[in-house]
CSV table of C-alpha atoms and ligand atoms in Angstrom, one decimal:
chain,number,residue,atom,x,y,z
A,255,UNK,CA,40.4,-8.9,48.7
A,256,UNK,CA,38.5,-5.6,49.1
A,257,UNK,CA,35.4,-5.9,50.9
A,258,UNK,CA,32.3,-4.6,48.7
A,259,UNK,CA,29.3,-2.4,50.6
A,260,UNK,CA,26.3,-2.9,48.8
A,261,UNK,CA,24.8,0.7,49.2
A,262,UNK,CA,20.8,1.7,48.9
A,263,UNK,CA,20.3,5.7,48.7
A,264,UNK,CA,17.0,7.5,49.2
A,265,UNK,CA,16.9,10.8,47.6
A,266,UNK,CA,18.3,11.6,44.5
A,267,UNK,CA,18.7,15.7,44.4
A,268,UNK,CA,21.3,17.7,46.2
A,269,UNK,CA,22.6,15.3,48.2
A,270,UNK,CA,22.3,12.7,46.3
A,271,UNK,CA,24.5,14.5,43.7
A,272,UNK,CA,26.9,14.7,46.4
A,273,UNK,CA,27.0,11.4,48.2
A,274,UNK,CA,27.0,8.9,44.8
A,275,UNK,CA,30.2,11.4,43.7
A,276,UNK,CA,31.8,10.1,47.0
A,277,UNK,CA,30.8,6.5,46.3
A,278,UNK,CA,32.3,6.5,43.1
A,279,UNK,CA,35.8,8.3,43.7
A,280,UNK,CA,36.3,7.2,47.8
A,281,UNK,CA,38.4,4.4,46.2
A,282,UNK,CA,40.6,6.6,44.0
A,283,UNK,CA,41.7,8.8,46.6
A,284,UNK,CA,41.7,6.2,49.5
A,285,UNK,CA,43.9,3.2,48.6
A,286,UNK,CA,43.8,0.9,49.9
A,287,UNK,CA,39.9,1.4,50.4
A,288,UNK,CA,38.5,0.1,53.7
A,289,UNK,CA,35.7,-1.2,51.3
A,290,UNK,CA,34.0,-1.0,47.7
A,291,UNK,CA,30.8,1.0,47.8
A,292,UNK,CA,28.1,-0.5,44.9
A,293,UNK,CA,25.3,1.9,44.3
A,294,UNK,CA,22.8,-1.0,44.3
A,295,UNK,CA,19.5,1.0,44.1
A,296,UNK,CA,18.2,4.7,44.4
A,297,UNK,CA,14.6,5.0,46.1
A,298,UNK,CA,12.7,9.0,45.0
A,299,UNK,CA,9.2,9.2,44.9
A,300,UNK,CA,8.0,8.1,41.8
A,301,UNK,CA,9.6,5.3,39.4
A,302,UNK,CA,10.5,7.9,36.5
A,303,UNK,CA,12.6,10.5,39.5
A,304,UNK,CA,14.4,7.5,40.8
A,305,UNK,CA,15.0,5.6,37.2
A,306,UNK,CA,16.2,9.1,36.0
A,307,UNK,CA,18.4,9.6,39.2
A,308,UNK,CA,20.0,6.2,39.2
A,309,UNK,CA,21.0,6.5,36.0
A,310,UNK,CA,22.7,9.7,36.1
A,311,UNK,CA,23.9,8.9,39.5
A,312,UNK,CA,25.2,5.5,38.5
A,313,UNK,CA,23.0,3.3,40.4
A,314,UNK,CA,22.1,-0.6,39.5
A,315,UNK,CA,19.2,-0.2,40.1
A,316,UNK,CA,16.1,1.9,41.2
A,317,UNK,CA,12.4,1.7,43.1
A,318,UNK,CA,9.8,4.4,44.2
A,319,UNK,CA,9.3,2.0,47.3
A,320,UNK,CA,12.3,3.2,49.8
A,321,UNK,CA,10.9,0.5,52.4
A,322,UNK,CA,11.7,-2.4,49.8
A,323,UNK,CA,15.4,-1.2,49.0
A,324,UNK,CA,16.2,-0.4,52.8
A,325,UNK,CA,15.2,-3.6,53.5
A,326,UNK,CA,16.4,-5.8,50.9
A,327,UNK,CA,18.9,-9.1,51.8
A,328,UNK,CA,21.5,-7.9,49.5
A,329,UNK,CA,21.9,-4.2,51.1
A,330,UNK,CA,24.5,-3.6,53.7
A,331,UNK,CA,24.2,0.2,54.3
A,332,UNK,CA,21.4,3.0,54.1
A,333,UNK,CA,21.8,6.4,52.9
A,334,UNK,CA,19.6,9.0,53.7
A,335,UNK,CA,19.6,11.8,51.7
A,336,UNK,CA,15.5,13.0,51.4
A,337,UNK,CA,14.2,16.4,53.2
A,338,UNK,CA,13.8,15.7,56.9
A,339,UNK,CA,10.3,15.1,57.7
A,340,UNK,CA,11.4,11.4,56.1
A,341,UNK,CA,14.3,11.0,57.9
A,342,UNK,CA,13.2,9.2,60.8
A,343,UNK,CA,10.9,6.6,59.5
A,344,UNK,CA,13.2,5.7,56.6
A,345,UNK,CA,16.2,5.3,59.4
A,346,UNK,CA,13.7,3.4,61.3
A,347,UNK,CA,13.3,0.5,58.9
A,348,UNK,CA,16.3,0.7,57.9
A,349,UNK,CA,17.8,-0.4,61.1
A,350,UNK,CA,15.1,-2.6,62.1
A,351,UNK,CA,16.4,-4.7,59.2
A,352,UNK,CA,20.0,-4.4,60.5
A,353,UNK,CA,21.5,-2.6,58.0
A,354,UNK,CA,24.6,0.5,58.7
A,355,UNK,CA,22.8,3.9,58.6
A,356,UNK,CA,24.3,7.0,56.8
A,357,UNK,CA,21.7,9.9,57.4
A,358,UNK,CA,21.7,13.4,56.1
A,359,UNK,CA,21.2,16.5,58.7
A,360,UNK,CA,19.6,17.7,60.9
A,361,UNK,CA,18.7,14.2,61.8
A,362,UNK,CA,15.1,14.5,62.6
A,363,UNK,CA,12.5,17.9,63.0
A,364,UNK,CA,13.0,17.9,66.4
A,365,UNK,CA,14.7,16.1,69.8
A,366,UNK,CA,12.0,13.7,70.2
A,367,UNK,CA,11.9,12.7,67.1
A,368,UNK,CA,16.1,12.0,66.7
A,369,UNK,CA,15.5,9.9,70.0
A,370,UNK,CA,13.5,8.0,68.1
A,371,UNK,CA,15.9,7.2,65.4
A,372,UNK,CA,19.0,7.1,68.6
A,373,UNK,CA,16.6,3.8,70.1
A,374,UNK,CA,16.2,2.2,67.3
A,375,UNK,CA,19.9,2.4,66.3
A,376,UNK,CA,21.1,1.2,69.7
A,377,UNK,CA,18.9,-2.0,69.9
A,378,UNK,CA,20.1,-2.8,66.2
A,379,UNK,CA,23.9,-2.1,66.9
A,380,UNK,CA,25.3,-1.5,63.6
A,381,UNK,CA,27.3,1.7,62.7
A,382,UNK,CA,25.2,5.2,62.2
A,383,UNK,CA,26.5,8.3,61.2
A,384,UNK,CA,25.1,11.9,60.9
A,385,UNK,CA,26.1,13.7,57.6
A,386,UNK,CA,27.8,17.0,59.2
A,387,UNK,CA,30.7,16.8,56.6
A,388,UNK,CA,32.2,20.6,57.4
A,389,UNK,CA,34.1,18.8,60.2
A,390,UNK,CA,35.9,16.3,57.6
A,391,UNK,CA,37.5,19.1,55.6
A,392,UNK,CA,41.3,18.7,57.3
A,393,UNK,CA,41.2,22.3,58.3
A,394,UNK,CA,39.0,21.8,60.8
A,395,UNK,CA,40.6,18.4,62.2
A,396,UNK,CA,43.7,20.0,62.1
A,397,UNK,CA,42.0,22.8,64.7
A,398,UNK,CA,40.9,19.9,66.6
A,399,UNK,CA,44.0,18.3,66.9
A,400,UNK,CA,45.8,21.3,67.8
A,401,UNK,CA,43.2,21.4,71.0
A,402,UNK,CA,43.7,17.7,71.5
A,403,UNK,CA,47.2,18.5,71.9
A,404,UNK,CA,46.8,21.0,74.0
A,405,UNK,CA,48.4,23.5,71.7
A,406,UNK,CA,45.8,26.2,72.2
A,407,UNK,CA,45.6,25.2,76.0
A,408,UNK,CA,42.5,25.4,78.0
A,409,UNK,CA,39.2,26.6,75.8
A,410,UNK,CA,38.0,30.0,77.1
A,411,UNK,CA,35.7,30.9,73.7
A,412,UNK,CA,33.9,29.4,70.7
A,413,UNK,CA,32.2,31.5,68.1
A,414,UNK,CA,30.7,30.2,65.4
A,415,UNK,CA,28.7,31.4,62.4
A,416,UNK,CA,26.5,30.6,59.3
A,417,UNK,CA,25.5,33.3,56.8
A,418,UNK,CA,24.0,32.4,53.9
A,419,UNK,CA,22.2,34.7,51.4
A,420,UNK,CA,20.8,32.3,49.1
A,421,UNK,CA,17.2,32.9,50.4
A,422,UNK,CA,17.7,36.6,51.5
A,423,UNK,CA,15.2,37.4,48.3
A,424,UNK,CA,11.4,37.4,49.2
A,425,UNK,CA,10.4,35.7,45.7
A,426,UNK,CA,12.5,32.7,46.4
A,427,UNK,CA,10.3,29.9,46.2
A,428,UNK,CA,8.7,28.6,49.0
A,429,UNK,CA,10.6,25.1,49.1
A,430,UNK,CA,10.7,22.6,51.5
A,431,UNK,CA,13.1,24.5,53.6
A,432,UNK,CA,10.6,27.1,54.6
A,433,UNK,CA,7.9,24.6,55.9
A,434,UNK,CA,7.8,23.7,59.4
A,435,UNK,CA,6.1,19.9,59.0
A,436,UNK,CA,9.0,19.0,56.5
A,437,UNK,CA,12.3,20.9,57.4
A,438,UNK,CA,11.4,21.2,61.6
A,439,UNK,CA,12.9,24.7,61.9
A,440,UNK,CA,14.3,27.0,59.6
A,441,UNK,CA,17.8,28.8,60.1
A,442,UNK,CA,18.2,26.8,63.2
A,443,UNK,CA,17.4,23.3,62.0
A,444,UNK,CA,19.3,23.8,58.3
A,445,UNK,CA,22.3,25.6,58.6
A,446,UNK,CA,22.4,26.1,62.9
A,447,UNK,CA,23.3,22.9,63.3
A,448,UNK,CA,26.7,22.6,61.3
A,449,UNK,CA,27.4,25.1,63.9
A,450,UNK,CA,26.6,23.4,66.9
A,451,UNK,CA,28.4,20.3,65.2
A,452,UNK,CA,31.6,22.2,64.5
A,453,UNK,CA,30.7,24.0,68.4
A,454,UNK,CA,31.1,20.1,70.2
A,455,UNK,CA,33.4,18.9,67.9
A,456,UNK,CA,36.0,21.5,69.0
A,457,UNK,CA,34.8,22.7,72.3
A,458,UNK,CA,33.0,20.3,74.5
A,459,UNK,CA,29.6,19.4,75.5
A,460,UNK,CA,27.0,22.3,75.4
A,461,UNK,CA,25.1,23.0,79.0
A,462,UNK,CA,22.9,25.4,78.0
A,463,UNK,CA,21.5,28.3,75.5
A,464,UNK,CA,20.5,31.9,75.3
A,465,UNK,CA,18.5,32.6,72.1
A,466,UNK,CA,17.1,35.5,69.9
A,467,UNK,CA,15.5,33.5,67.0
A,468,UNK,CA,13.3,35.3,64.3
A,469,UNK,CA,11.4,35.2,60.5
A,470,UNK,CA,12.1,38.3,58.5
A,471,UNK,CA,10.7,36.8,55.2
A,472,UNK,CA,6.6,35.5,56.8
A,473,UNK,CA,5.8,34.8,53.0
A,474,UNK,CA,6.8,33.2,49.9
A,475,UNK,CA,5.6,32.1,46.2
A,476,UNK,CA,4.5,28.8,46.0
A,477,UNK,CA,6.7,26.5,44.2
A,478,UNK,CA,5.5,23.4,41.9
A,479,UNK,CA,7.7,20.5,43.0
A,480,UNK,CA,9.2,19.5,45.4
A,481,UNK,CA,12.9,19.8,44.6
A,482,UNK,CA,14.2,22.7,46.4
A,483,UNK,CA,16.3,24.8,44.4
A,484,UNK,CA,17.4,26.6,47.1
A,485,UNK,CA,16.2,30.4,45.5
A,486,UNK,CA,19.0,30.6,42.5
A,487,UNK,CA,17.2,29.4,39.5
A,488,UNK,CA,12.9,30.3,40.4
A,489,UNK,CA,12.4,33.5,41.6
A,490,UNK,CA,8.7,33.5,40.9
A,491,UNK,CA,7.2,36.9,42.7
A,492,UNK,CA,3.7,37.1,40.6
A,493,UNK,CA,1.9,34.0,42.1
A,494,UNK,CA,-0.2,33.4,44.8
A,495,UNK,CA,2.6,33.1,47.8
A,496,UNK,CA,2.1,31.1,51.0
A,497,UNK,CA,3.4,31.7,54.4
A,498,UNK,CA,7.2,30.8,55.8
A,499,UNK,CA,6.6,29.6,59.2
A,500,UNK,CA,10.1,28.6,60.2
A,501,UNK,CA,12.9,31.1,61.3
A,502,UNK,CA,15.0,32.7,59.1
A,503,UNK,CA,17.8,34.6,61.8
A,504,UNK,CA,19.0,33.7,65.1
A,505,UNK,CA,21.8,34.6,67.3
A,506,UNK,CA,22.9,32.0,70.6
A,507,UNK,CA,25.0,32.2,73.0
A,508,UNK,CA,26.4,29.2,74.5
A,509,UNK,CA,27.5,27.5,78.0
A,510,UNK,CA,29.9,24.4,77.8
A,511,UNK,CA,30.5,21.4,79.9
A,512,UNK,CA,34.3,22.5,80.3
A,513,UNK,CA,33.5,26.1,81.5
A,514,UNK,CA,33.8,27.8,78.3
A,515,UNK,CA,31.5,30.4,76.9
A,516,UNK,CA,30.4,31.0,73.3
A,517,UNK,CA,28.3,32.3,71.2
A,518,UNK,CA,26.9,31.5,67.4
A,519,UNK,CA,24.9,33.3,64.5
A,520,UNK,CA,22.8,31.5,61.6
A,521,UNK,CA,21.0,33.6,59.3
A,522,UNK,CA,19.7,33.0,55.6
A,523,UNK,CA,19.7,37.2,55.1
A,524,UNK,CA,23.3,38.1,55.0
A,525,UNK,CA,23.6,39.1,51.5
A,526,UNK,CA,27.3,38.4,50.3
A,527,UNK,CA,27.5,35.9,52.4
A,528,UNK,CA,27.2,32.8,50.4
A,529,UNK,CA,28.6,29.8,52.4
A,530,UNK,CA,30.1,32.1,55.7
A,531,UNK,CA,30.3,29.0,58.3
A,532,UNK,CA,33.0,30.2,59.9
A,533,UNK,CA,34.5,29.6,63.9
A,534,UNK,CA,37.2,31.1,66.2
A,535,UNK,CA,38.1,29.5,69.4
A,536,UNK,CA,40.3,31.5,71.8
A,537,UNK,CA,42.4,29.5,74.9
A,538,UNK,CA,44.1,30.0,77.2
A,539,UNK,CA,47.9,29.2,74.6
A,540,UNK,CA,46.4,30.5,71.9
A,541,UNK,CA,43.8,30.9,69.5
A,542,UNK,CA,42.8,29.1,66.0
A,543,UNK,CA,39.9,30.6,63.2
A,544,UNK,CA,38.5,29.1,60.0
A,545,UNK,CA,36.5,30.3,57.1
A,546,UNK,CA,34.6,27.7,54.8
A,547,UNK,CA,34.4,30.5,52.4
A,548,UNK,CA,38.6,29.6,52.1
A,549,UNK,CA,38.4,26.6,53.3
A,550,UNK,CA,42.2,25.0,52.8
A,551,UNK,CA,43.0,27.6,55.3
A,552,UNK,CA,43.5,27.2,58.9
A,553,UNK,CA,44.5,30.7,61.0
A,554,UNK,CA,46.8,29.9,64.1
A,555,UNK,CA,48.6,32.3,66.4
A,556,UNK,CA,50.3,30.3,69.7
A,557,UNK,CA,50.9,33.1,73.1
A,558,UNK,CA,54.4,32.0,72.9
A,559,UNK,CA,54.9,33.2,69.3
A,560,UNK,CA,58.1,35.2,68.9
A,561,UNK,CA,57.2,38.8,70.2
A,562,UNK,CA,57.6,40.2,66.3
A,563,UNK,CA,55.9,38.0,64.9
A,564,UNK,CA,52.7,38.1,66.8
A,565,UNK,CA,49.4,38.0,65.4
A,566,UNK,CA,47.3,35.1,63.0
A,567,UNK,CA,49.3,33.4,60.5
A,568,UNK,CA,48.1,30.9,57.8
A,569,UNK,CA,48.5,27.2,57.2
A,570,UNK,CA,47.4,26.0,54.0
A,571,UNK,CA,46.4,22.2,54.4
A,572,UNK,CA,47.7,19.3,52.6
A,573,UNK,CA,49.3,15.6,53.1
A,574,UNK,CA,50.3,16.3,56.3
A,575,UNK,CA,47.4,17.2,57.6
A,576,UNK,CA,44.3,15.0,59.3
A,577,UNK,CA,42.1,14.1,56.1
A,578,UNK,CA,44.5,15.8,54.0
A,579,UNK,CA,46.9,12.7,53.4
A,580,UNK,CA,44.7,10.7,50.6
A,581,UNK,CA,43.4,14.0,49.2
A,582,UNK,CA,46.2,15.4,46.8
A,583,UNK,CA,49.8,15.8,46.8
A,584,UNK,CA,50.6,19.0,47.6
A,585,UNK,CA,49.1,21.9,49.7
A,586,UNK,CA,47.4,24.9,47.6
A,587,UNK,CA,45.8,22.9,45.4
A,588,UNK,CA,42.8,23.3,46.8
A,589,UNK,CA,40.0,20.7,47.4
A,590,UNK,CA,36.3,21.9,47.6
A,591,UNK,CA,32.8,20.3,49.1
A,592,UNK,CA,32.7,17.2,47.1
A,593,UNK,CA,36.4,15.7,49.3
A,594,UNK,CA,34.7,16.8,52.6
A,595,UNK,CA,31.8,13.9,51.2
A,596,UNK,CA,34.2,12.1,50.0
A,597,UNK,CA,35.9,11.7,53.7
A,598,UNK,CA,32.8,11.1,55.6
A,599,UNK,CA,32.1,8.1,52.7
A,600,UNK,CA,35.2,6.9,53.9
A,601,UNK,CA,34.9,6.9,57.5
A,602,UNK,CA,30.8,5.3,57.8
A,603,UNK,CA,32.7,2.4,55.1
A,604,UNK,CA,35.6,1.9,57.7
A,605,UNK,CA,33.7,1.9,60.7
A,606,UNK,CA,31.4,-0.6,59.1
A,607,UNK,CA,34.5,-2.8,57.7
A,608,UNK,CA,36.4,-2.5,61.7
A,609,UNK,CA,32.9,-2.6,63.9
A,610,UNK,CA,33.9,0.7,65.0
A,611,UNK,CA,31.8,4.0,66.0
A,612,UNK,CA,31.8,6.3,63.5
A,613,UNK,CA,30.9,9.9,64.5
A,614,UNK,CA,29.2,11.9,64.7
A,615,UNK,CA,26.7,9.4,65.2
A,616,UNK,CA,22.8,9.2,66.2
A,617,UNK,CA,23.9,10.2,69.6
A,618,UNK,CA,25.3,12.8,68.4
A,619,UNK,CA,22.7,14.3,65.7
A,620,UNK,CA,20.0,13.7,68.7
A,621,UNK,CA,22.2,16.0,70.8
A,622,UNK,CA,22.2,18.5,68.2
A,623,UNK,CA,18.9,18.5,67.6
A,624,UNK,CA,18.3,18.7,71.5
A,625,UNK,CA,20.6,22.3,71.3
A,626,UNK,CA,18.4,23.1,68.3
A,627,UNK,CA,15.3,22.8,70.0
A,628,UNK,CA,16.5,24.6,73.5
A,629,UNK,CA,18.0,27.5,70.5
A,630,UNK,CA,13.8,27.9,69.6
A,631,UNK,CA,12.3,27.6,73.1
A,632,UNK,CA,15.0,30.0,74.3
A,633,UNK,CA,14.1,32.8,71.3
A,634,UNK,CA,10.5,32.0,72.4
A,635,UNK,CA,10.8,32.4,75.7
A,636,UNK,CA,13.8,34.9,76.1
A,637,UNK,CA,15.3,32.8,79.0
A,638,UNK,CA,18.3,31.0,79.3
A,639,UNK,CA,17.1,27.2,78.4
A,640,UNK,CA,19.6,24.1,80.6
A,641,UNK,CA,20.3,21.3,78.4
A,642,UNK,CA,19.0,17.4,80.1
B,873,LIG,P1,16.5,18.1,47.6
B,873,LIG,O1,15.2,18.8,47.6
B,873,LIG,O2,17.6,18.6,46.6
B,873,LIG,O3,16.3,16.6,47.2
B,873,LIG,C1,15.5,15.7,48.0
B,873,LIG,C2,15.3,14.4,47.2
B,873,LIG,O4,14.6,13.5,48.0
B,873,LIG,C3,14.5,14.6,45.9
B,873,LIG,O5,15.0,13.8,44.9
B,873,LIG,C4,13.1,14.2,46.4
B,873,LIG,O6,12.3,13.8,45.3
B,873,LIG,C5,13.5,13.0,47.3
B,873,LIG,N1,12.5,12.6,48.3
B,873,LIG,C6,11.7,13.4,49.0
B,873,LIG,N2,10.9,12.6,49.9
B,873,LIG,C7,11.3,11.3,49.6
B,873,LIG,C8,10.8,10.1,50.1
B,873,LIG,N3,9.9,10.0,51.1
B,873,LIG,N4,11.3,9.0,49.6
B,873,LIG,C9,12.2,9.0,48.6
B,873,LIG,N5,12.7,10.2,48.1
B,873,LIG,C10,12.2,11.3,48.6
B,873,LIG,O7,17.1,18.1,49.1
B,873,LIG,P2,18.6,18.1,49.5
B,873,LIG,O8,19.1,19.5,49.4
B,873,LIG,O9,19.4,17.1,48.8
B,873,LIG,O10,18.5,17.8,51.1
B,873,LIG,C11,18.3,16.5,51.5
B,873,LIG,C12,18.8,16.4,52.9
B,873,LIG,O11,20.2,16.7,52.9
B,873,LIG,C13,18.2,17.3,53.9
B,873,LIG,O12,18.0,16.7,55.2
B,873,LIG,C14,19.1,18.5,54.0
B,873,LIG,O13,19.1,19.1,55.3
B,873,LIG,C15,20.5,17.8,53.9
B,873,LIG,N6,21.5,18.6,53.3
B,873,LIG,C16,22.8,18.6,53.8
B,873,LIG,C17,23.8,19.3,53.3
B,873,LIG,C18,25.2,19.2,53.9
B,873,LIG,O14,26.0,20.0,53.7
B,873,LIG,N7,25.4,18.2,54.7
B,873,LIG,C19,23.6,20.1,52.1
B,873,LIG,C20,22.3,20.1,51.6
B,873,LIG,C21,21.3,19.4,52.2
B,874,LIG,C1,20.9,25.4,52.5
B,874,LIG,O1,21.0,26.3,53.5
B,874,LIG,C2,22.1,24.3,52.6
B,874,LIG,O2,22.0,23.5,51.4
B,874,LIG,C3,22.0,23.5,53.8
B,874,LIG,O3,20.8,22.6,53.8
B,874,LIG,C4,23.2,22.6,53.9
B,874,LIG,O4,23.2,21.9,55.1
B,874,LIG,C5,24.5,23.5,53.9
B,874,LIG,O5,25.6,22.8,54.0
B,874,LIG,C6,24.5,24.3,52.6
B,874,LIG,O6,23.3,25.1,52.5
């Protein structure tokens, strides 16, 4: 019979939206599941946030006290999905009571603190995973196996980007985003970091870093609340404003482990860019480029193409793809950010039903946040920054 994962999530906004939609239809698209997720209890901040959230997120139960759900008897996994300045302590309990950790990203403010979180889950031993979904959509693990098989050959470049526009307005609030002792960094920290993911995912380890980092937008309005609604809904320019002291632009270029070069971009000012978190990867057979913005495609062109048909051609993913097989039945019908969530939910649940690693995992996000951090010394410092 099929294993059931009882599940406690902390946070109920964005995320949370996202991450109980993959709890509740994991086990319709993967059959047989590798386990039953029950949203046992939702932990927010007050009782009447998390009683709202866990009733329209379908959970048993809720608390405003995360450290008694995370470390009930009756929970199996953790999910974190509040802002980051909680991250750590949360995922600190959390494993100190043995439980499996799912946490959002980045996975802490800075290095030091993600080694933090990386100690604690390697004396507890049970499975951890960092939330960077953009690698679960089966366009991208269809570029990495074409460079596990050695069908682009050996990796000479990796550009990556992540343009956003959401916040390019000045009277955007100023949420929890823009605040150094909650998000860590701006740009960098927030939307940098799928990049980086996507940049050692595909391309190796990253040696070291050449940064121009910078805040265009110093000031904001003040928001009330603490849900960020990420600058849609509240543009709020006649109130007293408070300053942004977190980047908003930066530009990177890249060593790797393997001898390749890069080079990546992450700004929150490109206006018509909406969710541009794109990457090309030349090598040495061939080349492969993705857009999130169409993000069922994957662009391949192989040197030993036919000499009239050179040039990028299009595969649209489906069933026979990596991730694509439990998704739907045929390709061109198009999947969208919820089944990128609702792939990772699947692969912290097997790795927690085998006694697998699931990845990335805390190694991995403190890594990341490692490259993050080398990203804001180098824009400080405007020297080239080697990675420990
Ligand atoms: P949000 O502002 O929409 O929601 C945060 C929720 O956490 C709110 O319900 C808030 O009341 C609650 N909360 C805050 N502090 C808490 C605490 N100490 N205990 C319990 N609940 C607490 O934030 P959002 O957008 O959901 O972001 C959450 C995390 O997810 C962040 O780390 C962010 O970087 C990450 N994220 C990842 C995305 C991805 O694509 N993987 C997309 C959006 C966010
Ligand atoms: C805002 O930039 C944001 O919600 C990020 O926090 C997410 O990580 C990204 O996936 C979408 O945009």
């Amino acid at each position: 019979m099929t294993r059931t994962l009882n599940i406690a999530m902390i946070g109920g906004g964005f995320m949370g939206k996202a991450h109980a939609m993959a709890y509740a239809t994991m086990p319709m698209f993967f059959w047989p599941a590798p386990a039953l997720p029950c949203r046992k209890v939702l932990a927010d901040v007050s009782e009447d946030l998390a009683a709202e959230g866990a009733i329209r997120f379908g959970f048993q139960e809720s608390t405003a006290d995360w450290r008694e759900a995370v470390t009930r008897d009756d929970i199996d996994a953790v999910d974190i999905v509040t802002p980051n300045d909680s991250h750590a302590e949360i995922a600190i309990a959390a494993l100190g009571a043995g439980k499996h950790v799912l946490c959002e990203k980045p996975l802490a403010r800075s290095g030091a603190e993600a080694k933090t979180m990386l100690d604690a889950a390697r004396k507890a031993g049970t499975v951890t995973m960092v939330a960077f979904n953009y690698r679960r959509t089966p366009a991208v693990a269809l570029a990495k196996k074409y460079i596990e098989e050695g069908r682009i050959g050996r990796i000479l470049n990796f550009r990556g980007t992540y343009l956003q526009d959401w916040s390019a307005d000045p009277n955007g609030p100023l949420s929890w985003r823009f605040q150094k002792e909650i998000a860590g960094a701006g740009t960098v920290g927030d939307i940098g970091t799928h990049v980086l993911d996507f940049a050692r995912y595909l391309a190796g380890e990253i040696t070291a870093v050449n940064a121009m980092v910078h805040t265009y937008i110093a000031e904001r309005p003040l928001q009330s609340g603490g849900l960020d609604k990420l600058g849609a809904s509240d543009k709020c320019g006649g109130g007293a404003r408070g300053a942004v002291d977190v980047d908003d632009e930066m530009v990177a270029l890249l060593r790797f482990e393997n001898g390749a070069v890069g080079s990546i971009e992450a700004t929150r000012n490109a206006y018509g860019r909406n969710n541009f978190l794109t990457f090309e990867v030349h090598g040495s057979e061939g080349s492969i480029a993705f857009n999130y913005e169409r993000l069922d495609e994957l662009q391949v062109m192989f040197a030993d193409d036919p000499a009239d048909a050179r040039g990028f051609r299009t595969v649209y993913t489906g069933p026979a793809h990596p991730n694509g097989e439990a998704l739907w039945p045929i390709p061109g019908l198009g999947i969208g950010y919820g089944e990128t969530k609702i792939i990772e939910c699947h692969d912290f649940l097997s790795a927690i039903v085998t006694g697998g690693e699931a990845e990335p995992d805390f190694e991995d996000g403190w890594r990341i946040s490692a490259i993050a951090d080398g990203i804001l010394e180098s824009g400080e410092t405007n020297r080239w920054v080697t990675l420990g």
